[in-house]
Structure formats: structure tokens, C-alpha cells
Coordinates of C-alpha atoms and ligand atoms in Angstrom, one line a residue:
M1 CA 193.1 51.7 -4.9
D2 CA 196.2 53.9 -5.3
V3 CA 195.4 57.2 -3.7
S4 CA 198.1 59.0 -5.6
D5 CA 196.1 58.4 -8.9
H6 CA 193.5 60.6 -7.4
G7 CA 195.7 63.3 -5.9
G8 CA 195.5 66.7 -7.3
P9 CA 195.0 69.9 -5.4
A10 CA 192.4 70.1 -2.7
A11 CA 190.7 73.3 -1.6
A12 CA 189.0 73.9 1.8
I13 CA 185.7 75.8 2.2
V14 CA 185.5 77.1 5.8
L15 CA 182.1 78.2 6.7
A16 CA 181.9 81.1 9.1
A17 CA 178.6 82.6 8.0
G18 CA 176.5 80.9 10.8
S19 CA 174.4 83.3 12.9
G20 CA 174.5 81.4 16.2
R21 CA 170.9 81.8 17.1
R22 CA 171.3 80.0 20.4
L23 CA 174.3 82.2 21.3
G24 CA 172.3 85.4 21.2
G25 CA 172.4 85.9 17.4
V26 CA 176.1 86.7 17.2
S27 CA 178.3 85.6 14.4
K28 CA 179.7 82.7 16.3
A29 CA 182.8 82.1 14.1
F30 CA 184.2 85.2 15.7
L31 CA 183.5 84.3 19.3
P32 CA 186.7 83.8 21.2
L33 CA 187.5 80.3 22.5
A34 CA 190.3 80.5 25.0
G35 CA 191.3 83.8 23.4
R36 CA 191.1 82.8 19.7
P37 CA 188.1 83.1 17.4
L38 CA 186.5 79.8 16.4
L39 CA 187.3 80.6 12.8
D40 CA 191.0 81.0 13.7
R41 CA 191.1 77.6 15.3
A42 CA 189.2 76.0 12.5
L43 CA 191.5 77.5 9.9
A44 CA 194.6 76.3 11.8
A45 CA 193.2 72.7 11.8
V46 CA 192.0 72.6 8.2
L47 CA 195.1 74.3 6.7
T48 CA 197.7 72.1 8.5
P49 CA 197.6 69.0 6.2
A50 CA 199.9 69.5 3.2
E51 CA 197.1 68.0 0.9
I52 CA 195.1 71.2 1.4
A53 CA 196.5 73.7 -1.0
T54 CA 194.1 76.6 -0.7
A55 CA 191.1 77.7 1.2
V56 CA 188.1 80.0 0.9
V57 CA 186.4 81.6 4.0
V58 CA 182.7 82.2 3.7
A59 CA 181.6 84.9 6.2
P60 CA 178.6 86.9 7.0
P61 CA 178.4 90.0 4.6
A62 CA 178.7 92.3 7.6
R63 CA 181.8 90.6 8.9
L64 CA 184.0 90.3 5.8
D65 CA 186.7 92.6 7.3
D66 CA 186.8 90.6 10.5
A67 CA 187.1 87.4 8.5
R68 CA 189.9 88.9 6.4
A69 CA 191.7 89.9 9.6
V70 CA 191.4 86.4 11.1
A71 CA 192.5 84.8 7.8
A72 CA 195.4 87.2 7.3
P73 CA 198.1 84.9 8.9
Y74 CA 197.1 82.0 6.7
P75 CA 198.7 82.3 3.2
K76 CA 196.6 79.4 1.9
V77 CA 193.4 81.4 2.2
T78 CA 192.9 82.8 -1.3
A79 CA 189.5 84.3 -0.9
V80 CA 187.1 85.6 1.8
I81 CA 183.6 85.9 0.4
A82 CA 180.1 86.6 1.7
G83 CA 177.8 83.7 2.5
G84 CA 174.2 83.2 1.6
A85 CA 171.0 83.0 3.5
E86 CA 171.5 79.3 4.5
R87 CA 174.5 77.0 4.9
Q88 CA 173.9 75.3 1.6
D89 CA 174.0 78.7 -0.2
S90 CA 177.3 79.5 1.6
V91 CA 178.8 76.2 0.4
A92 CA 177.6 76.9 -3.1
A93 CA 179.2 80.4 -3.0
G94 CA 182.5 78.8 -1.7
L95 CA 182.4 76.2 -4.5
G96 CA 182.3 78.9 -7.0
V97 CA 185.7 80.2 -6.1
T98 CA 187.6 77.0 -5.5
G99 CA 189.0 77.4 -9.0
E100 CA 191.2 74.6 -10.2
A101 CA 190.9 72.3 -7.2
D102 CA 190.0 68.7 -8.0
W103 CA 188.9 68.1 -4.4
V104 CA 187.0 70.2 -1.9
L105 CA 186.8 69.8 1.9
V106 CA 184.0 71.6 3.7
H107 CA 184.4 72.4 7.3
D108 CA 182.4 74.5 9.8
A109 CA 184.2 77.2 11.8
A110 CA 181.7 76.2 14.6
R111 CA 183.8 73.0 15.0
P112 CA 187.0 74.6 16.1
L113 CA 188.5 71.5 17.8
A114 CA 188.7 69.2 14.7
S115 CA 192.3 67.9 14.5
P116 CA 194.5 68.2 11.4
A117 CA 194.7 64.4 11.4
L118 CA 190.9 64.1 11.1
V119 CA 190.9 66.6 8.2
R120 CA 193.5 64.5 6.4
R121 CA 191.7 61.2 7.1
V122 CA 188.5 62.5 5.6
L123 CA 190.2 63.9 2.6
L124 CA 192.1 60.6 1.9
A125 CA 188.9 58.6 2.4
A126 CA 187.1 60.8 -0.1
R127 CA 189.9 60.2 -2.6
E128 CA 188.9 56.5 -2.5
T129 CA 185.2 56.9 -3.0
G130 CA 184.5 60.4 -4.2
A131 CA 182.9 61.6 -1.0
A132 CA 183.5 61.2 2.8
T133 CA 182.3 62.6 6.0
A134 CA 183.5 62.5 9.6
G135 CA 181.0 60.9 11.9
L136 CA 180.6 59.3 15.3
A137 CA 179.0 55.9 15.8
A138 CA 176.0 56.6 18.1
R139 CA 176.7 55.5 21.7
D140 CA 173.2 56.5 23.0
T141 CA 170.1 54.8 21.9
I142 CA 168.3 57.1 19.5
K143 CA 164.5 57.4 19.7
V144 CA 162.1 59.3 17.5
A145 CA 159.4 61.2 19.5
S146 CA 156.4 63.2 18.6
A147 CA 154.8 65.6 21.0
G148 CA 157.0 64.3 23.8
T149 CA 156.1 60.6 23.2
V150 CA 158.4 58.0 21.7
T151 CA 157.2 56.7 18.4
E152 CA 160.2 54.7 17.4
T153 CA 163.5 53.4 18.6
L154 CA 166.2 53.3 16.0
E155 CA 168.7 50.5 15.4
R156 CA 171.8 52.0 17.1
G157 CA 174.3 49.9 15.2
S158 CA 173.7 51.7 12.0
I159 CA 173.4 55.3 13.3
W160 CA 176.2 57.8 12.8
L161 CA 176.2 61.3 14.1
T162 CA 177.6 63.4 11.3
Q163 CA 180.4 65.9 11.7
T164 CA 182.4 68.1 9.4
P165 CA 184.9 68.0 7.8
Q166 CA 183.4 66.4 4.7
A167 CA 185.4 66.0 1.5
F168 CA 184.3 65.5 -2.1
R169 CA 185.6 65.2 -5.6
R170 CA 184.8 68.8 -6.7
P171 CA 182.8 68.0 -9.8
L172 CA 180.7 65.6 -7.8
L173 CA 179.8 68.2 -5.2
L174 CA 179.2 70.8 -7.9
E175 CA 176.7 68.5 -9.6
A176 CA 175.0 67.6 -6.3
H177 CA 174.5 71.3 -5.5
A178 CA 173.2 72.0 -9.0
R179 CA 170.7 69.1 -8.8
A180 CA 169.6 70.2 -5.3
A181 CA 169.1 73.7 -6.6
A182 CA 167.1 72.5 -9.5
R183 CA 164.9 70.3 -7.3
G184 CA 164.6 72.8 -4.4
L185 CA 166.2 70.2 -2.1
R186 CA 167.6 71.7 1.1
A187 CA 169.9 69.7 3.4
T188 CA 171.9 70.5 6.5
D189 CA 175.1 68.9 5.2
D190 CA 176.7 68.4 1.8
A191 CA 177.0 64.7 2.1
A192 CA 173.2 64.5 2.0
L193 CA 173.1 66.2 -1.4
V194 CA 175.6 63.6 -2.8
E195 CA 173.5 60.8 -1.2
A196 CA 170.4 62.3 -2.8
M197 CA 171.9 61.7 -6.3
G198 CA 172.8 58.2 -5.4
G199 CA 176.5 58.9 -4.6
A200 CA 178.4 56.8 -2.1
V201 CA 179.6 58.6 1.0
R202 CA 182.3 57.0 3.1
V203 CA 182.0 57.5 6.9
V204 CA 185.3 58.2 8.7
E205 CA 185.4 57.8 12.5
G206 CA 185.3 61.4 13.8
E207 CA 186.4 62.8 17.1
T208 CA 184.3 63.2 20.3
T209 CA 186.2 66.4 20.9
N210 CA 185.2 67.7 17.5
L211 CA 182.1 69.2 19.0
K212 CA 179.8 71.8 17.3
I213 CA 179.6 75.1 19.2
T214 CA 175.9 75.8 19.4
T215 CA 175.3 77.0 23.0
A216 CA 177.2 78.8 25.7
E217 CA 177.6 75.5 27.4
D218 CA 179.4 74.1 24.3
L219 CA 181.8 77.0 24.5
A220 CA 182.5 76.2 28.2
I221 CA 183.0 72.5 27.3
A222 CA 185.4 73.4 24.5
E223 CA 187.3 75.7 26.8
A224 CA 187.6 72.8 29.4
L225 CA 188.8 70.5 26.6
L226 CA 191.5 73.0 25.7
R227 CA 192.5 73.2 29.3
G228 CA 193.1 69.5 29.1
G229 CA 190.2 68.0 31.0
A230 CA 186.5 67.5 31.0
P231 CA 184.6 70.3 32.7
E232 CA 184.9 69.8 36.4
D233 CA 181.8 68.9 38.4
R234 CA 182.1 71.1 41.5
R235 CA 179.6 71.6 44.2
T236 CA 179.5 73.7 47.3
G237 CA 177.8 73.2 50.6
L238 CA 177.1 75.4 53.6
G239 CA 177.4 74.4 57.2
Y240 CA 176.6 76.1 60.5
D241 CA 176.8 74.9 64.1
A242 CA 176.8 76.4 67.6
H243 CA 177.3 74.9 71.0
R244 CA 176.9 76.2 74.6
L245 CA 180.0 76.9 76.7
V246 CA 179.9 75.3 80.1
P247 CA 182.5 74.9 83.0
G248 CA 184.2 71.6 83.4
R249 CA 184.4 70.6 79.7
P250 CA 187.5 70.6 77.5
L251 CA 187.3 73.0 74.6
R252 CA 187.9 71.5 71.2
L253 CA 187.7 73.6 68.1
G254 CA 188.8 72.6 64.6
G255 CA 190.1 69.3 65.9
V256 CA 192.5 71.1 68.4
A257 CA 192.4 71.2 72.2
I258 CA 192.3 74.8 73.4
P259 CA 193.1 75.7 77.0
Y260 CA 190.2 77.6 78.5
E261 CA 188.2 77.5 81.7
R262 CA 185.0 76.3 79.9
G263 CA 184.3 74.0 77.0
L264 CA 181.5 73.3 74.5
I265 CA 178.8 70.9 75.6
G266 CA 177.2 68.4 73.2
H267 CA 176.7 64.8 72.6
S268 CA 180.1 64.4 70.9
D269 CA 183.1 66.5 71.7
A270 CA 180.9 69.4 70.5
D271 CA 183.5 70.7 68.1
A272 CA 181.3 73.3 66.4
V273 CA 184.0 74.1 63.8
L274 CA 184.3 70.5 62.6
H275 CA 180.5 70.1 62.8
A276 CA 180.0 73.1 60.5
I277 CA 182.6 71.7 58.1
I278 CA 181.0 68.3 58.2
D279 CA 177.6 69.8 57.4
G280 CA 179.0 71.9 54.5
L281 CA 180.7 68.8 53.2
L282 CA 177.5 66.6 53.4
G283 CA 175.4 69.4 51.9
A284 CA 177.8 69.8 49.0
A285 CA 177.3 66.1 48.2
G286 CA 173.5 66.3 48.7
L287 CA 173.7 63.9 51.7
P288 CA 171.6 64.1 54.8
D289 CA 173.1 66.4 57.5
I290 CA 175.3 65.5 60.5
G291 CA 172.4 64.9 62.8
Q292 CA 171.0 62.2 60.5
Q293 CA 174.4 60.7 59.7
F294 CA 175.5 60.6 63.3
P295 CA 172.3 60.7 65.5
P296 CA 172.8 62.2 69.0
E297 CA 170.6 59.4 70.4
D298 CA 173.1 56.8 69.1
P299 CA 175.4 55.9 72.0
A300 CA 178.1 55.0 69.5
F301 CA 178.7 58.8 69.1
A302 CA 178.7 59.7 72.8
G303 CA 181.8 61.7 73.4
A304 CA 182.9 61.1 69.8
D305 CA 186.0 62.8 68.5
S306 CA 184.7 65.0 65.7
R307 CA 187.8 64.3 63.7
D308 CA 186.5 60.7 63.4
L309 CA 183.1 62.0 62.4
L310 CA 184.8 64.2 59.7
A311 CA 186.7 61.1 58.5
R312 CA 183.4 59.2 58.2
A313 CA 181.7 62.1 56.4
V314 CA 184.6 62.3 53.9
E315 CA 184.3 58.6 53.4
R316 CA 180.6 58.9 52.5
V317 CA 181.3 61.8 50.2
R318 CA 183.9 59.7 48.5
A319 CA 181.5 56.8 48.2
G320 CA 179.3 59.2 46.3
G321 CA 182.1 59.9 43.8
F322 CA 183.3 63.2 45.1
V323 CA 186.4 64.4 46.9
P324 CA 186.9 67.6 49.0
L325 CA 188.5 70.5 47.2
A326 CA 188.5 73.5 49.5
A327 CA 186.8 74.9 52.6
D328 CA 186.4 78.4 54.1
V329 CA 185.5 78.7 57.8
V330 CA 184.6 81.5 60.2
I331 CA 184.5 80.9 63.9
V332 CA 182.4 83.3 65.9
A333 CA 183.5 83.5 69.6
E334 CA 183.8 86.3 72.1
A335 CA 186.4 84.3 74.1
P336 CA 188.9 82.8 74.2
R337 CA 191.3 84.5 71.9
L338 CA 191.8 82.0 69.0
A339 CA 194.4 83.7 66.8
A340 CA 197.3 81.6 68.2
H341 CA 195.4 78.4 67.6
L342 CA 194.3 79.0 64.0
P343 CA 197.4 77.5 62.3
A344 CA 197.0 74.2 64.2
M345 CA 193.2 74.1 63.4
R346 CA 193.9 74.9 59.8
R347 CA 196.4 72.0 59.6
A348 CA 193.9 69.6 61.3
I349 CA 191.1 70.7 59.0
A350 CA 193.3 70.3 55.9
E351 CA 194.3 66.8 57.1
G352 CA 190.7 65.8 57.9
L353 CA 189.6 66.9 54.4
A354 CA 192.8 65.5 52.7
V355 CA 193.3 68.9 51.0
P356 CA 196.4 71.1 51.0
E357 CA 196.5 73.7 53.8
G358 CA 196.3 76.4 51.2
A359 CA 192.8 75.1 50.3
V360 CA 191.5 75.9 53.8
G361 CA 190.5 79.4 54.8
L362 CA 190.0 79.9 58.6
K363 CA 189.4 83.0 60.6
A364 CA 187.9 84.0 63.9
T365 CA 185.6 86.9 64.7
T366 CA 183.4 88.2 67.5
T367 CA 179.9 89.7 67.3
D368 CA 181.1 92.9 69.0
G369 CA 179.2 91.8 72.2
L370 CA 175.9 91.3 70.4
G371 CA 173.6 88.4 71.2
A372 CA 174.2 85.2 73.1
I373 CA 177.5 84.5 71.4
G374 CA 178.6 88.1 72.2
R375 CA 177.8 87.4 75.9
G376 CA 180.1 84.4 75.7
E377 CA 177.4 81.9 76.2
G378 CA 178.6 79.8 73.3
I379 CA 180.7 79.5 70.2
A380 CA 179.4 79.2 66.6
A381 CA 181.0 78.4 63.3
Q382 CA 180.1 78.6 59.7
A383 CA 181.7 76.8 56.7
V384 CA 181.5 76.6 53.0
V385 CA 183.0 73.4 51.6
T386 CA 183.6 72.7 47.9
I387 CA 183.9 69.2 46.5
R388 CA 184.6 67.9 43.0
R389 CA 183.7 64.8 41.2
Q390 CA 186.5 62.3 41.0
R391 CA 187.8 61.6 37.6
Ligands
MG401 MG1 177.2 70.3 66.6

């Protein structure tokens, strides 16, 4: 079919009247998404295709001035009107001012990430059949449940998750709304009203990024998408370790040998700093702690270099799908003075975690003489380690 035969002007109806019940009852079209209201982003997408000649914004009665302000930079917006009690009423109100348009495209401001290309695809598909909707082929198996128990599993191959934009020959949608009003039929989208009168609705492959902002989590996901990536799965773990200082042992802290008349005693090299980091790392990944990963009774770890234990811990975290992102460490020691050794420790820790040195915080403190550590009987360390899921 020659699309040009069915050209003629198209008007967009952009719905901004939703109340955002799951977002605290705000008018969600005016919520900022990375600094711009949802409505602004939706208008930018819908009004980009040349085929869309005009648009009407349907807003909550109390937010008309705000809607006009958002729409001001868009010369294609010819009207900003008040919506009705429900979405269907708002679309009907919008239809009433789409004037001479032969085609109408309905879009929700709550879908601010629809692309102009999708808007155009839906409009062109409608021009072939009279009606079209964006939709996503279901990827998950869909079940029907009642009171928490599955009553039916649907045939996934025929399931589409409906999005907007949707586009229609204007007289067709006018008639669908009129018939629905006469019959008291309510639907959550306009395509359903056309279907109810036996009209054919073409499904156009939508976009997974064209998500509907319903909850605060959706907003966070949309912001992450705008940043250029999926939301990052980050986790943080806490580690603590302490060992006793005794004569005749080399002192190793943070993977570095430190000249001192005493050293820490333990089954391995007793590097309390690396042990705290290892436990923070394992904790972040939800793995068993250092004592269970490298049991003191296992002779394989007698005198072990803790840098090797750290390497193994990193390996186990990686096997779980995570990589280290950052660490912050505090060493608690009355003596020796550690300031001069901190840069070397920081390098060794960064190397062990395979993160930039800038991602490692390291400092030393005393307890001002308080307690066993303050009496110089041992050295303790605390670490928080953040990891992120590998993409
Ligand atoms: Mg230890």
C-alpha cells in the first residue's frame, strides 16, 4: 500500500494528566528526569518526526500553567488543555482539539524515553492499517494468579506488552471513543477501544528503554539509561582484623614489609590490613569470611603471603560476577609510625584489588593510648570494600 495516499497531517496528543499514585501522588509529568521534566522529554521525542504537524498537551487542571511553560519552546504545540478524571477522558478531551488532523498519535508523558524513530514507525504503521501500537514481545512467561496461586500460564508467543505511542486514523479513534462512551466501556489504552469495535491494530516492535515511569525505581532506571548504562549493581562489605605484636616476627601491613622490632603473629603473615580488606571484599560479595575461605588449620596457608590470599579472594569474587571498585581502610596502631609507608601500602592494595590507586583510601590512627591497641600490644585494621557487578 502506498503510504503517501494516506498522508495528511498528524496531530499528537501528549498525556500529562496522570497523578502518579505510586510516586506520592505528584503530577508525574512534571517530575525531573536528569534535570528535565518527563513531559519535556516526551514532547521532544514526539515532535521530532516531520510527519507530526501539531500537538496538544493534556495536563492536570491545577498544572496548566506549568504545562504551558514546559511546552513553550515547542511551536508545534497548539493547545494545552485540562484532562479528565481518567486517562480515557483525557484522550477524548485531546481528540476534541486535534482539529483538521487526519491522524492522531497518542503518547504518555510517563514514557519520556521513547525515541523519535519509534514515534515515526508507529505512525507509518497506522497509516497502513488505520491503527497501530508500540509493543514488546513478552520475554518472560506470563502467568495468571488468583490470591497468590497460579491459575493459568499464558502462551508466551502471542503476548505483547503494550506501550505508547499509539496512532490512529482520527475518525476511527473518534468513533471508538464515542462507542466506548455510549457503552460505558473503560480501557487503559486507546487501541483496546478500537479492538472493541472490531478494528485491526498493528503491533510495532517497541523499545525496552521506552519504560513507563510508575515508581521511584523507574525514575532511577531511566536516569541510569540516560547516563548510558544499566543501573550499576554495587555492594559494600565491612572487614575488621587485629593481630598481636610479638618480638622476632617481621611486620607486614598492607602487603608491605615495615622495619620494626616486633611483628604481628598469626597463622599466615598476619597482615591485619589485607585481612580486613579480604573480609570486606568477601562480605560485599556475600561470601563466607576469610577464616572459612582460608582455614587456619589448613597447613596450605601456614605463613601464607596475604597478597596471595587477597588474589584468591578477588578471584572468588570475580567468579561470582563482581569486580572490586573501591576500598577505604583505617589502620589502628600506637607504633610504629606508619605515615611514610602508607603510599607503598596504598599501591599494593590497589594492585591487589586491581583498582586505580585513587580508588583506595588509607590512613593510620592511634587510640590515644586507650585499650590493648593503645598499649601497643597489637595492630588492628578496618576496611570497607565496594564491588560492582561486571557488565
Ligand atoms: Mg587476620
